[in-house]
XYZ file of C-alpha atoms in Angstrom:
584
model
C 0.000 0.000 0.000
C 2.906 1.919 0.565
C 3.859 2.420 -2.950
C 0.857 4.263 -4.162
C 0.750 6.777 -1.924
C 4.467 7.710 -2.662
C 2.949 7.775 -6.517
C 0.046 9.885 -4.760
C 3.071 12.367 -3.101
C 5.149 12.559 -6.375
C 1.940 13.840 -8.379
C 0.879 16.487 -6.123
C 4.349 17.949 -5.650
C 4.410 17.871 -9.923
C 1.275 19.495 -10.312
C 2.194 21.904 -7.277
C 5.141 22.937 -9.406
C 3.344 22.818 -12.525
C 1.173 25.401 -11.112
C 4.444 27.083 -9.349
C 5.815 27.446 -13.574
C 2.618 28.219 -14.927
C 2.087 31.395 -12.793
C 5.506 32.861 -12.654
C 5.304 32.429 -16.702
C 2.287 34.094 -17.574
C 2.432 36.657 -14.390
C -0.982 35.428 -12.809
C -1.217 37.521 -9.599
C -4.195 36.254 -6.968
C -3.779 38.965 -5.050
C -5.049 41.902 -7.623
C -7.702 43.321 -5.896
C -8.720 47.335 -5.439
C -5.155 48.476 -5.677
C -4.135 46.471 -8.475
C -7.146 46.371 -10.442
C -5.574 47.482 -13.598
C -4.386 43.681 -14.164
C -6.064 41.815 -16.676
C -7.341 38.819 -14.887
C -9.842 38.239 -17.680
C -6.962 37.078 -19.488
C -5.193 34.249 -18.084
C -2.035 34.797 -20.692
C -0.783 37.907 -20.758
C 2.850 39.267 -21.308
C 4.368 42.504 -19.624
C 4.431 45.438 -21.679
C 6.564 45.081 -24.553
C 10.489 44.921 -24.116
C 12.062 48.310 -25.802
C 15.323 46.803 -28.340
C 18.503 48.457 -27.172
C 19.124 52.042 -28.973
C 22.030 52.011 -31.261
C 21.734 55.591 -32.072
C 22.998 56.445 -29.048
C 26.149 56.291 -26.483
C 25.549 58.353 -23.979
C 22.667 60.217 -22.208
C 22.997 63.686 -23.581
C 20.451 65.643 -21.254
C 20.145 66.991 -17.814
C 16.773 65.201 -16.684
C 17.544 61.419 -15.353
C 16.534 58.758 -17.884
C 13.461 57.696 -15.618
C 11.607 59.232 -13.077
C 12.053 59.130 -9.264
C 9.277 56.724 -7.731
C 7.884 59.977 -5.745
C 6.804 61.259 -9.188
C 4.643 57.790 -10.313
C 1.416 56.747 -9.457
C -0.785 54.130 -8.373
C -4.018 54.086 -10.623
C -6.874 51.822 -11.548
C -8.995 51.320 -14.942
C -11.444 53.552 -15.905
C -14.832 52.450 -15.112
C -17.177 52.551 -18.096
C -19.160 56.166 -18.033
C -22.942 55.476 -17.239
C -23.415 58.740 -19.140
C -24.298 57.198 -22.390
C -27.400 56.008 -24.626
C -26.406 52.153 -26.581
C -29.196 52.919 -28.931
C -28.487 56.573 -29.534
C -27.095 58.501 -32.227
C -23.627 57.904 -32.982
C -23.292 55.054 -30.379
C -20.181 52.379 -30.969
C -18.600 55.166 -33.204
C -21.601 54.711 -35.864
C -21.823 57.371 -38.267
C -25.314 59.429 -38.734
C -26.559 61.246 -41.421
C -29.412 64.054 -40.213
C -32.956 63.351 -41.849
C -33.650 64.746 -44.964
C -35.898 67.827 -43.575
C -33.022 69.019 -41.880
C -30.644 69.120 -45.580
C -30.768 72.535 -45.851
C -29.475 73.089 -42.038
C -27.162 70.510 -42.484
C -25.665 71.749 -45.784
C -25.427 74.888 -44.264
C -22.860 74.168 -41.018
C -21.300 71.496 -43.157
C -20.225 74.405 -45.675
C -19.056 76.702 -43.105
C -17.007 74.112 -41.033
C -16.151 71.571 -43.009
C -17.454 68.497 -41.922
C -21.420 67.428 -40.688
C -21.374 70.125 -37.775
C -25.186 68.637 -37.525
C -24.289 64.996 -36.839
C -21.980 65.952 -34.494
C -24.464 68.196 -32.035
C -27.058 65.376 -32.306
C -24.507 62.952 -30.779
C -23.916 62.285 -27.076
C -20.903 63.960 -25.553
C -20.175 60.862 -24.103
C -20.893 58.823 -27.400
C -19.475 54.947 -26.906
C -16.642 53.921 -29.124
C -15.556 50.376 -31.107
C -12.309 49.336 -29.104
C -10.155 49.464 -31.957
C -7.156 47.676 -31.007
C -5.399 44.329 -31.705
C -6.395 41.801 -29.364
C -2.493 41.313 -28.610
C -3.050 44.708 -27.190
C -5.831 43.681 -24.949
C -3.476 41.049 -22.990
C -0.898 43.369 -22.223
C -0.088 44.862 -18.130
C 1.320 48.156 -17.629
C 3.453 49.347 -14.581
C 1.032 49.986 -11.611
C 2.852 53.032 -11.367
C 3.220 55.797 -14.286
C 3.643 59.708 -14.010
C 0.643 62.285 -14.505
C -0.392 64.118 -17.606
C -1.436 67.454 -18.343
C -3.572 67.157 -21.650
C -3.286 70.337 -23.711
C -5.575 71.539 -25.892
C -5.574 74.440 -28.377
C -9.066 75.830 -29.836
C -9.914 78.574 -31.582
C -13.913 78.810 -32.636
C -13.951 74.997 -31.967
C -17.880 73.771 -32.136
C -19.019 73.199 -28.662
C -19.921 69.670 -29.263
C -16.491 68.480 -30.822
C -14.749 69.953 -28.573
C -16.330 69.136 -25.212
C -16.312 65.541 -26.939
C -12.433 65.655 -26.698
C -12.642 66.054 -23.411
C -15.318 64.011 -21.874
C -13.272 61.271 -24.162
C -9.808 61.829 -21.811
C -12.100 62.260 -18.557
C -14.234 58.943 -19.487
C -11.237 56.369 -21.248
C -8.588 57.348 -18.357
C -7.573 56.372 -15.139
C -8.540 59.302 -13.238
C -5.472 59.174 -10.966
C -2.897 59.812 -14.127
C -4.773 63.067 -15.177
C -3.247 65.911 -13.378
C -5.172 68.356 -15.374
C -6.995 69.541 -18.877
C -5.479 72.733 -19.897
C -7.521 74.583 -22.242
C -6.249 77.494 -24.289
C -8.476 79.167 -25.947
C -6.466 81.410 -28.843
C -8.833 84.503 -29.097
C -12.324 82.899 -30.082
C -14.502 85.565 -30.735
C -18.091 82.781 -30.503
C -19.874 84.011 -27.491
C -20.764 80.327 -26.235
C -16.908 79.632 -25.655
C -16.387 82.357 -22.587
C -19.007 81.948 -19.943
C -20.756 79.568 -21.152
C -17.978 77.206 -20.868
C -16.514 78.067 -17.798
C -19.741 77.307 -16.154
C -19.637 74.322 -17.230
C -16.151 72.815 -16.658
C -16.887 73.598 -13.262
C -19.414 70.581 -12.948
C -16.959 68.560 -14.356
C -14.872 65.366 -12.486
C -11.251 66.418 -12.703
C -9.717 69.835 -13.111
C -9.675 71.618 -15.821
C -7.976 75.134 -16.380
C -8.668 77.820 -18.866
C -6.228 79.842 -20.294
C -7.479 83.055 -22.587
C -5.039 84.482 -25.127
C -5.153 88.003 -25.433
C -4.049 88.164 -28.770
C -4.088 85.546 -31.456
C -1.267 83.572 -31.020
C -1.947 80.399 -33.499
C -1.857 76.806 -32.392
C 2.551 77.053 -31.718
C 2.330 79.456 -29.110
C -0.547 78.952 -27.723
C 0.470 75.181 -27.197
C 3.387 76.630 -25.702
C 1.625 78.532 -23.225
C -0.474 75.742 -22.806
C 2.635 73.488 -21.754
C 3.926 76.613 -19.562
C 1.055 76.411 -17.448
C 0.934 72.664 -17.397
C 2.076 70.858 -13.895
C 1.631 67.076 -15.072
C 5.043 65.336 -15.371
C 4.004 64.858 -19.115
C 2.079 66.920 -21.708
C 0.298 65.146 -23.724
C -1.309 67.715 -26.624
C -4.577 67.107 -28.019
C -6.605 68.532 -31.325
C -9.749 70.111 -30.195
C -11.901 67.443 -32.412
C -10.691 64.312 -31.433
C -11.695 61.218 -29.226
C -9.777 59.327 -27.235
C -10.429 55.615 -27.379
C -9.965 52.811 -24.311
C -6.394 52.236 -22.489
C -5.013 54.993 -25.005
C -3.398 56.739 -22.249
C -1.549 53.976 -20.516
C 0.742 52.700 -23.348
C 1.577 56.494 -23.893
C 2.409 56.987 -20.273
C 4.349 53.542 -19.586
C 7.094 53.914 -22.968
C 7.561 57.883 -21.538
C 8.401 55.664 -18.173
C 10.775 54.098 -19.754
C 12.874 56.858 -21.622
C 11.765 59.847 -21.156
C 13.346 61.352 -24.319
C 10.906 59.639 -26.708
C 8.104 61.146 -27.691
C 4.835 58.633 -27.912
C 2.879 59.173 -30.798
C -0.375 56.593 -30.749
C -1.915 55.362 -33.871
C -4.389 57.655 -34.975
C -8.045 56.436 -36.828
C -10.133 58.487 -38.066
C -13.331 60.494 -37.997
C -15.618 60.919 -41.204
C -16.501 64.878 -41.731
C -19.328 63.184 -43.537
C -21.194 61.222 -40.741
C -18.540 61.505 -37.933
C -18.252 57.469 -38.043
C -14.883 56.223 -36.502
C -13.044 54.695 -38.884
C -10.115 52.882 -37.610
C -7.266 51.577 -39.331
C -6.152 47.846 -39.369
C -2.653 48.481 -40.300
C -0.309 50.374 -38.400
C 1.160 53.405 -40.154
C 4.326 55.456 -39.556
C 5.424 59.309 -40.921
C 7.859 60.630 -43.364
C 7.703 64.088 -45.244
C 7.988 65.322 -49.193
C 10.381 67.480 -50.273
C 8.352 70.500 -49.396
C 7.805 69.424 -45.825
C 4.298 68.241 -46.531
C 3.429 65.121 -43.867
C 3.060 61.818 -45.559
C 2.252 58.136 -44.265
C 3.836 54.971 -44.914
C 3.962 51.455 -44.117
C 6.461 50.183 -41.342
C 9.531 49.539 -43.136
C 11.378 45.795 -42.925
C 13.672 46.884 -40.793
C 11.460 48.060 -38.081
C 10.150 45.052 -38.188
C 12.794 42.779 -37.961
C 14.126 45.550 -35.081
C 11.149 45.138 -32.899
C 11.114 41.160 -33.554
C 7.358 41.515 -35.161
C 5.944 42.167 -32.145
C 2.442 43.874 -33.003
C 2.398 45.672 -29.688
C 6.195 46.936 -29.648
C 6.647 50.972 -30.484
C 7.968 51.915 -34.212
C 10.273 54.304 -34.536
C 8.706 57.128 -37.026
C 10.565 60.137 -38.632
C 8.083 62.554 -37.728
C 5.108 62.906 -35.860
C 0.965 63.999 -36.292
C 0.402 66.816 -34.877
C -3.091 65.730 -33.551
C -2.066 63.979 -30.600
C 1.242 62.582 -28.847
C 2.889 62.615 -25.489
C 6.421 64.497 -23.867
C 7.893 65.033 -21.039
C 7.490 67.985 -19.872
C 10.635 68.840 -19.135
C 12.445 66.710 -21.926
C 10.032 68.904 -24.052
C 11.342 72.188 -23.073
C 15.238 70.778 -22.314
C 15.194 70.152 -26.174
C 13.888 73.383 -27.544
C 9.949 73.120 -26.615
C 8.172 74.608 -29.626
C 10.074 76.956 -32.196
C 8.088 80.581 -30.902
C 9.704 81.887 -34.342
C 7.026 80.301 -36.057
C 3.618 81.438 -36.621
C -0.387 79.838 -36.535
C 0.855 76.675 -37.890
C 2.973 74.412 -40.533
C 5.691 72.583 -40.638
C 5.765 73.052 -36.638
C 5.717 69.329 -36.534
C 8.626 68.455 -38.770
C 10.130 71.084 -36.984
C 10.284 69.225 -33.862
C 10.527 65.758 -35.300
C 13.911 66.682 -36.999
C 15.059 68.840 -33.890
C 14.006 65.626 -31.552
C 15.978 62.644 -33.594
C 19.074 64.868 -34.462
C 19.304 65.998 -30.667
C 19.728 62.881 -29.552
C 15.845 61.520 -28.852
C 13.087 59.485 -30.522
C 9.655 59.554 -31.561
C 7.784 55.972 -31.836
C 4.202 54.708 -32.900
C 2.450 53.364 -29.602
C 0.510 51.390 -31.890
C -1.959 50.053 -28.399
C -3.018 53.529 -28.235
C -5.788 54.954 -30.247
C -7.068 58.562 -30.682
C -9.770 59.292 -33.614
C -9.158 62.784 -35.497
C -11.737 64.423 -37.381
C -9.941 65.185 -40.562
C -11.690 68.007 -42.180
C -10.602 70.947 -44.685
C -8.976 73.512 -42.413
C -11.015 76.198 -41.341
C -8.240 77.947 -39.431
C -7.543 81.442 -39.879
C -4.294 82.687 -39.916
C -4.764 86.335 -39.813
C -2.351 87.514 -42.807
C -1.182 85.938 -46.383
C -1.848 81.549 -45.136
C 0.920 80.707 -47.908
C 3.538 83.332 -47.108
C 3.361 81.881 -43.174
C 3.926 78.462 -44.102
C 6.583 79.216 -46.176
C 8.303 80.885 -43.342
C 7.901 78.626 -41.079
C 9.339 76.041 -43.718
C 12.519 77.863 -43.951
C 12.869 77.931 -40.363
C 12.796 74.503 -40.971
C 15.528 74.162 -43.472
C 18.082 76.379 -42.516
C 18.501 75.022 -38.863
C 17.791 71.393 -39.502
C 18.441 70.954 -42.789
C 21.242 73.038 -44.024
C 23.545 70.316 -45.315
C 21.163 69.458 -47.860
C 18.677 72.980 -48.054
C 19.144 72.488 -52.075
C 16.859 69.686 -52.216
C 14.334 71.784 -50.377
C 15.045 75.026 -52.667
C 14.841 72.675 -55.623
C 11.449 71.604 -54.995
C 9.610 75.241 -53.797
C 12.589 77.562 -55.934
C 10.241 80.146 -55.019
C 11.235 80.209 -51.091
C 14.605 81.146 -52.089
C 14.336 84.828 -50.707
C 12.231 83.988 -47.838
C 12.771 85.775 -44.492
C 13.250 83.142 -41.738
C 13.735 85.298 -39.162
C 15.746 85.174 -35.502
C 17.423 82.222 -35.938
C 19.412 82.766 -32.284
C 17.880 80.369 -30.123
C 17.655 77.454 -32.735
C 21.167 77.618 -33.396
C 21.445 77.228 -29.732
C 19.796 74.790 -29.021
C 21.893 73.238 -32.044
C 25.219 73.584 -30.649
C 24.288 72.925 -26.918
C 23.054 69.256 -27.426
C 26.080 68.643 -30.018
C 22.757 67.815 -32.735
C 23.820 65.299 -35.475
C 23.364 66.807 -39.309
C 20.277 66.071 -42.071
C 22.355 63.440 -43.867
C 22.923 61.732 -40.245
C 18.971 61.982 -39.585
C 18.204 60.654 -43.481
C 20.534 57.586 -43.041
C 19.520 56.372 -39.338
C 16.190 57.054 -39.106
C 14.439 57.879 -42.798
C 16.699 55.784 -45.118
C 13.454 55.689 -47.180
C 13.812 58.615 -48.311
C 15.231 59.263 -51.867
C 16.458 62.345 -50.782
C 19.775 60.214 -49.575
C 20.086 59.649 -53.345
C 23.497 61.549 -55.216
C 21.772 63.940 -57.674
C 23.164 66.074 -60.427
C 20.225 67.884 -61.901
C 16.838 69.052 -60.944
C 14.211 70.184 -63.125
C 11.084 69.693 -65.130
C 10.341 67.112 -68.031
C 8.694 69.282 -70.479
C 6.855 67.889 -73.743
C 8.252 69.753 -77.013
C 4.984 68.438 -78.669
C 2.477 69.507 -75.848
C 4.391 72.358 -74.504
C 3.283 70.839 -71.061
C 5.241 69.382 -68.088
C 4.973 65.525 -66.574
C 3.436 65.762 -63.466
C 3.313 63.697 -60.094
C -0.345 64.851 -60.051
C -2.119 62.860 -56.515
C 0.904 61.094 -56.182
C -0.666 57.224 -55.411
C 1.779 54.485 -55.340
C 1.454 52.578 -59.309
C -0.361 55.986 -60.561
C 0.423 56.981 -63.761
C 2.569 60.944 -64.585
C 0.091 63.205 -65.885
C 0.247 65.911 -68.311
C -0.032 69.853 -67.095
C 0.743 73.513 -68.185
C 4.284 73.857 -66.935
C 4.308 76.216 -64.169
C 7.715 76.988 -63.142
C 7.017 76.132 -59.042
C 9.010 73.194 -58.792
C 6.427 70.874 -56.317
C 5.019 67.845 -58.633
C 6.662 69.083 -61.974
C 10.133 68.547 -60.034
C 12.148 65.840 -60.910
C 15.366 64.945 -59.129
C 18.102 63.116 -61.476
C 20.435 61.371 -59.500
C 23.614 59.664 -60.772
C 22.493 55.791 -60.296
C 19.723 56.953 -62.873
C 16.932 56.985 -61.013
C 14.229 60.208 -61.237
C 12.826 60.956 -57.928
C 10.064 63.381 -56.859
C 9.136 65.398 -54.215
C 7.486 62.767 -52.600
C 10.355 61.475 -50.442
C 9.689 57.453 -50.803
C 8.818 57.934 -54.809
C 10.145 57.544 -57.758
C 9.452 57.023 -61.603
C 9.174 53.814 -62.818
C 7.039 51.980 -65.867
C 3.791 49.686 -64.896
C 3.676 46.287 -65.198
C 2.816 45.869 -68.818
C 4.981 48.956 -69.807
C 2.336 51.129 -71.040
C 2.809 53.840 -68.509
C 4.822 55.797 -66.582
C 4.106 55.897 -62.914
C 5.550 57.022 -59.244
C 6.312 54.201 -57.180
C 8.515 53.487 -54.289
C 12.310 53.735 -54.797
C 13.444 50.568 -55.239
C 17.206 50.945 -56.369
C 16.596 48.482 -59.424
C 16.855 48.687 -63.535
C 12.744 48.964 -63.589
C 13.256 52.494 -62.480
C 16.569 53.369 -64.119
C 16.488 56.077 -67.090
C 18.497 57.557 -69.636
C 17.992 61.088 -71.454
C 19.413 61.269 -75.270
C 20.072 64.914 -75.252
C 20.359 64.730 -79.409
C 17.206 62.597 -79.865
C 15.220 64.149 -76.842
C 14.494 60.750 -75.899
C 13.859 59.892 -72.011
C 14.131 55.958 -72.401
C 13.375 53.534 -69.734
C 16.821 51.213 -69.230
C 15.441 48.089 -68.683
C 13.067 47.863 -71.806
C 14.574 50.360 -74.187
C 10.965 52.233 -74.785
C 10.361 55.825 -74.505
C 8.197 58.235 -72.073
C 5.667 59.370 -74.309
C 3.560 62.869 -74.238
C -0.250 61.460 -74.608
C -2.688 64.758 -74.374
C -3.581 63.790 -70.148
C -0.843 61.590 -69.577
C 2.805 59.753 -69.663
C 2.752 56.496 -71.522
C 5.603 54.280 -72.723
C 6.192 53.358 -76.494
C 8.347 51.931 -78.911
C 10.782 55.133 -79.403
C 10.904 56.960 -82.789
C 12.717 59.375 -84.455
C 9.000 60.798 -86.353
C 6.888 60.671 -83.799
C 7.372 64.405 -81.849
C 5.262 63.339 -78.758
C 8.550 61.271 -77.721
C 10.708 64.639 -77.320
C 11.161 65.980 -73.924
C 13.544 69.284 -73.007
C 14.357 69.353 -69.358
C 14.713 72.716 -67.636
C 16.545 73.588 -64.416
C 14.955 74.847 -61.548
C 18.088 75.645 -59.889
């Protein structure tokens, strides 16, 4: 009898260390309870938050703050309970979209003209509307430290319709743990609607956490007045909000917890967005990261190979991204102004962004996609006024741009917009500064270790248009769609999509930093596609025959009335003659 029981003994102490394994492996804690209630217990696998790959950008820690914060400056916090404020059947409800009746057309034609998207839907949805939760379901498993620092959430609005803006923030007060909100900072940047001075302060008052309002006395445009936002802002990190946005579930935590880590990143999360149509959420299944064109303009791209093999294809790992949306991310406050803050030489707003994505990466810090956190924008048509010429601004504040951050390689930027050549940028004092203090790497250094994308890291010895001696018009990028074919247009001297960058390996690029010209598929066209370094987008130019001829097949661009096709090259045929002209 004796031997069964010691087969008895040897079971239990296996399945006591099976169980011993199975919750040190998968982190299983029993004793989550009030203070710990942020732990997924729903989910009996989970993983940690995501391990961060060692930086090999960087040797040293350049800056005066400490790498992480002292444990006096983190705080407990527990998950947002679901807002009871909230109608499942109403208008709008799980993100839907709504489209007003049709005896209200004529009101709703009427806002949607002067704003730019269905003012209408929007005031007949709940403040507190219910959202899809848009995230992977890797996302869902994942713990966060049960301590992170506090944010101040900034946000900037100038004549901002009550409803999308008091949406934006019932959206941080109801998706957030309460106890990592040290404030909502307002800044309102001289509106002149009456609804947006008493109105609202009376009601901010009756609302759970506390929320500041700061009045501009002069228009100051969305730089500055961020910046006075984040001078007023006591949260350990500012995390700046658009005033139409909506923040979806757990989008603050991932933000919060890679900050914790490093605080010289800056968290960007993965922004869906918001139909000016029917304001229906529309979130994105892929995960997107952000380049720029030539003339600064923001563009989106797919996460390169190399992020991917860096971050091991882990769905819920950051991506490192050259620049950053504007819309929505999250600093440290004092890594934020340590590294230059906003550039107060700039004015209203453009190009601010690249501005501080450049300024960030060469300084010796990082912006990444927190691809667990979500935040819907409302695109829209910009209704933003700007108080003076909208162009001349932007150009401005481009130059800015270039001359600081991009000065080893400002040609590529002149050779695109030759018409910014005489441009005023200003007092460049405290940009230079900031330049030389942190020892900041160049644009080539920025190009090859963080955008090698680009094709602007491609050796080029002409720039200029690719005019048609039988049209007397200029190829043209047009849109600018991946496999879209060059269209035809009166040339008009600007550079922008009738600039075409020849560089010595043959390849034409455009302005469009990831693009270049190439033939389709059945060679019957010439399209922009990504830069691919191979003989399908290698050309030669003929100067005696005026020929532009594709390597790899021997044909010839072609003029065709609309558009750039390929054909058999001939000597009769005048459409196949093409001057190119300098815009340098």
């Amino acid at each position: 009898m004796k031997a069964p029981r010691i087969v008895l003994l040897i079971c239990a102490v296996g399945v006591m260390i099976s169980l011993c394994l199975y919750f040190l492996c998968y982190n299983v804690n029993f004793s989550d309870t009030k203070g710990k209630s942020h732990r997924k217990l729903m989910h009996l696998k989970t993983k940690k938050y995501p391990t961060y790959y060692d930086d090999d950008r960087r040797s040293e820690w350049p800056f005066n703050i400490p790498k992480h914060y002292n444990t006096s400056d983190l705080y407990i916090w527990s998950e947002r309970q679901m807002s009871k404020n909230f109608h499942p059947h109403g208008v709008g409800e799980n993100g839907s979209g709504f489209v007003p009746p049709a005896n209200l057309k004529q009101l709703m034609d009427r806002l949607h003209n002067e704003q730019k998207y269905n003012l209408l839907a929007s005031n007949m949805m709940s403040l507190h509307r219910t959202l899809p939760d848009p995230r992977r379901e890797e996302c869902k498993t994942l713990t966060y430290p049960e301590k992170l620092p506090k944010a101040s959430v900034v946000i900037i609005f100038h004549n901002e319709a009550w409803t999308t803006l008091l949406r934006t923030v019932w959206s941080v007060i109801d998706r957030s743990p309460i106890e990592l909100i040290e404030e909502i900072v307002l800044v309102d940047d001289l509106s002149t609607w009456s609804f947006l001075k008493r109105p609202l302060d009376d009601y901010i008052e009756l609302l759970p956490v506390h929320i500041r309002i700061i009045r501009t006395s002069k228009r100051e445009g969305l730089i500055r007045a961020r910046l006075i936002g984040a001078q007023n802002a006591k949260g350990s990190v500012l995390i700046f909000l658009d005033a139409h946005t909506e923040c979806s579930r757990e989008w603050l935590q991932p933000l919060l917890s890679r900050i914790a880590s490093d605080r010289s990143v800056i968290s960007v999360p993965l922004i869906d967005g918001i139909s000016s149509d029917d304001m229906k959420y529309e979130f994105n299944t892929e995960t997107f990261i952000n380049g720029f064109a030539w003339t600064l303009g923001f563009t989106w791209m797919a996460i390169p190979k190399r992020e991917l093999i860096r971050t091991h294809y882990d769905q819920t790992a950051t991506i490192r991204t050259a620049t950053l949306v504007g819309c929505a991310f999250a600093v440290d406050r004092e890594f934020f102004f340590e590294i230059g803050a906003y550039d107060a030489g700039m004015n209203i707003w453009g190009s601010e962004n690249i501005e501080m994505s450049l300024r960030v990466w060469q300084c010796g810090g990082s912006m990444e996609v927190v691809p667990c956190s979500r935040i819907g924008h409302l695109y829209r048509r910009s209704t933003y006024s700007f108080g003076g010429d909208a162009n001349a601004i932007i150009a401005q504040n481009s130059v800015r741009v270039v001359e600081v951050w991009m000065s080893d390689l400002k040609h590529l930027y002149y050779a695109v917009t030759p018409g910014h050549r005489n441009v005023s940028t200003g007092d460049l004092t405290d940009r230079f500064e900031i330049k030389n203090r942190l020892k900041c790497k160049n644009f080539r250094w920025f190009l090859e270790n963080v955008y090698p994308e680009s094709n602007m890291l491609l050796e080029f010895f002409r720039f200029g248009e690719i005019k048609s001696l039988s049209e007397k018009k200029c190829a043209d990028i047009h849109y600018g769609s991946d496999n879209t074919t060059l269209a035809m247009y009166d040339c008009h001297g600007r550079g922008g999509n009738q600039m075409f960058a020849f560089a010595k390996n043959r390849m034409i690029a455009t302005q469009n930093s990831e693009q270049c010209v190439g033939a389709s598929n059945k060679l019957d066209a010439v399209i922009v596609a990504r830069c691919v370094n191979h003989k399908s987008q290698y050309w030669k130019y003929d100067k005696e025959k005026k020929w532009m001829v594709h390597v790899a097949s021997g044909y010839c661009m072609q003029a065709n009335k609309t558009e750039v096709i390929l054909g058999q090259c001939d000597t009769v045929n005048e459409n196949f003659n093409w001057d190119i002209t300098s815009t340098l």
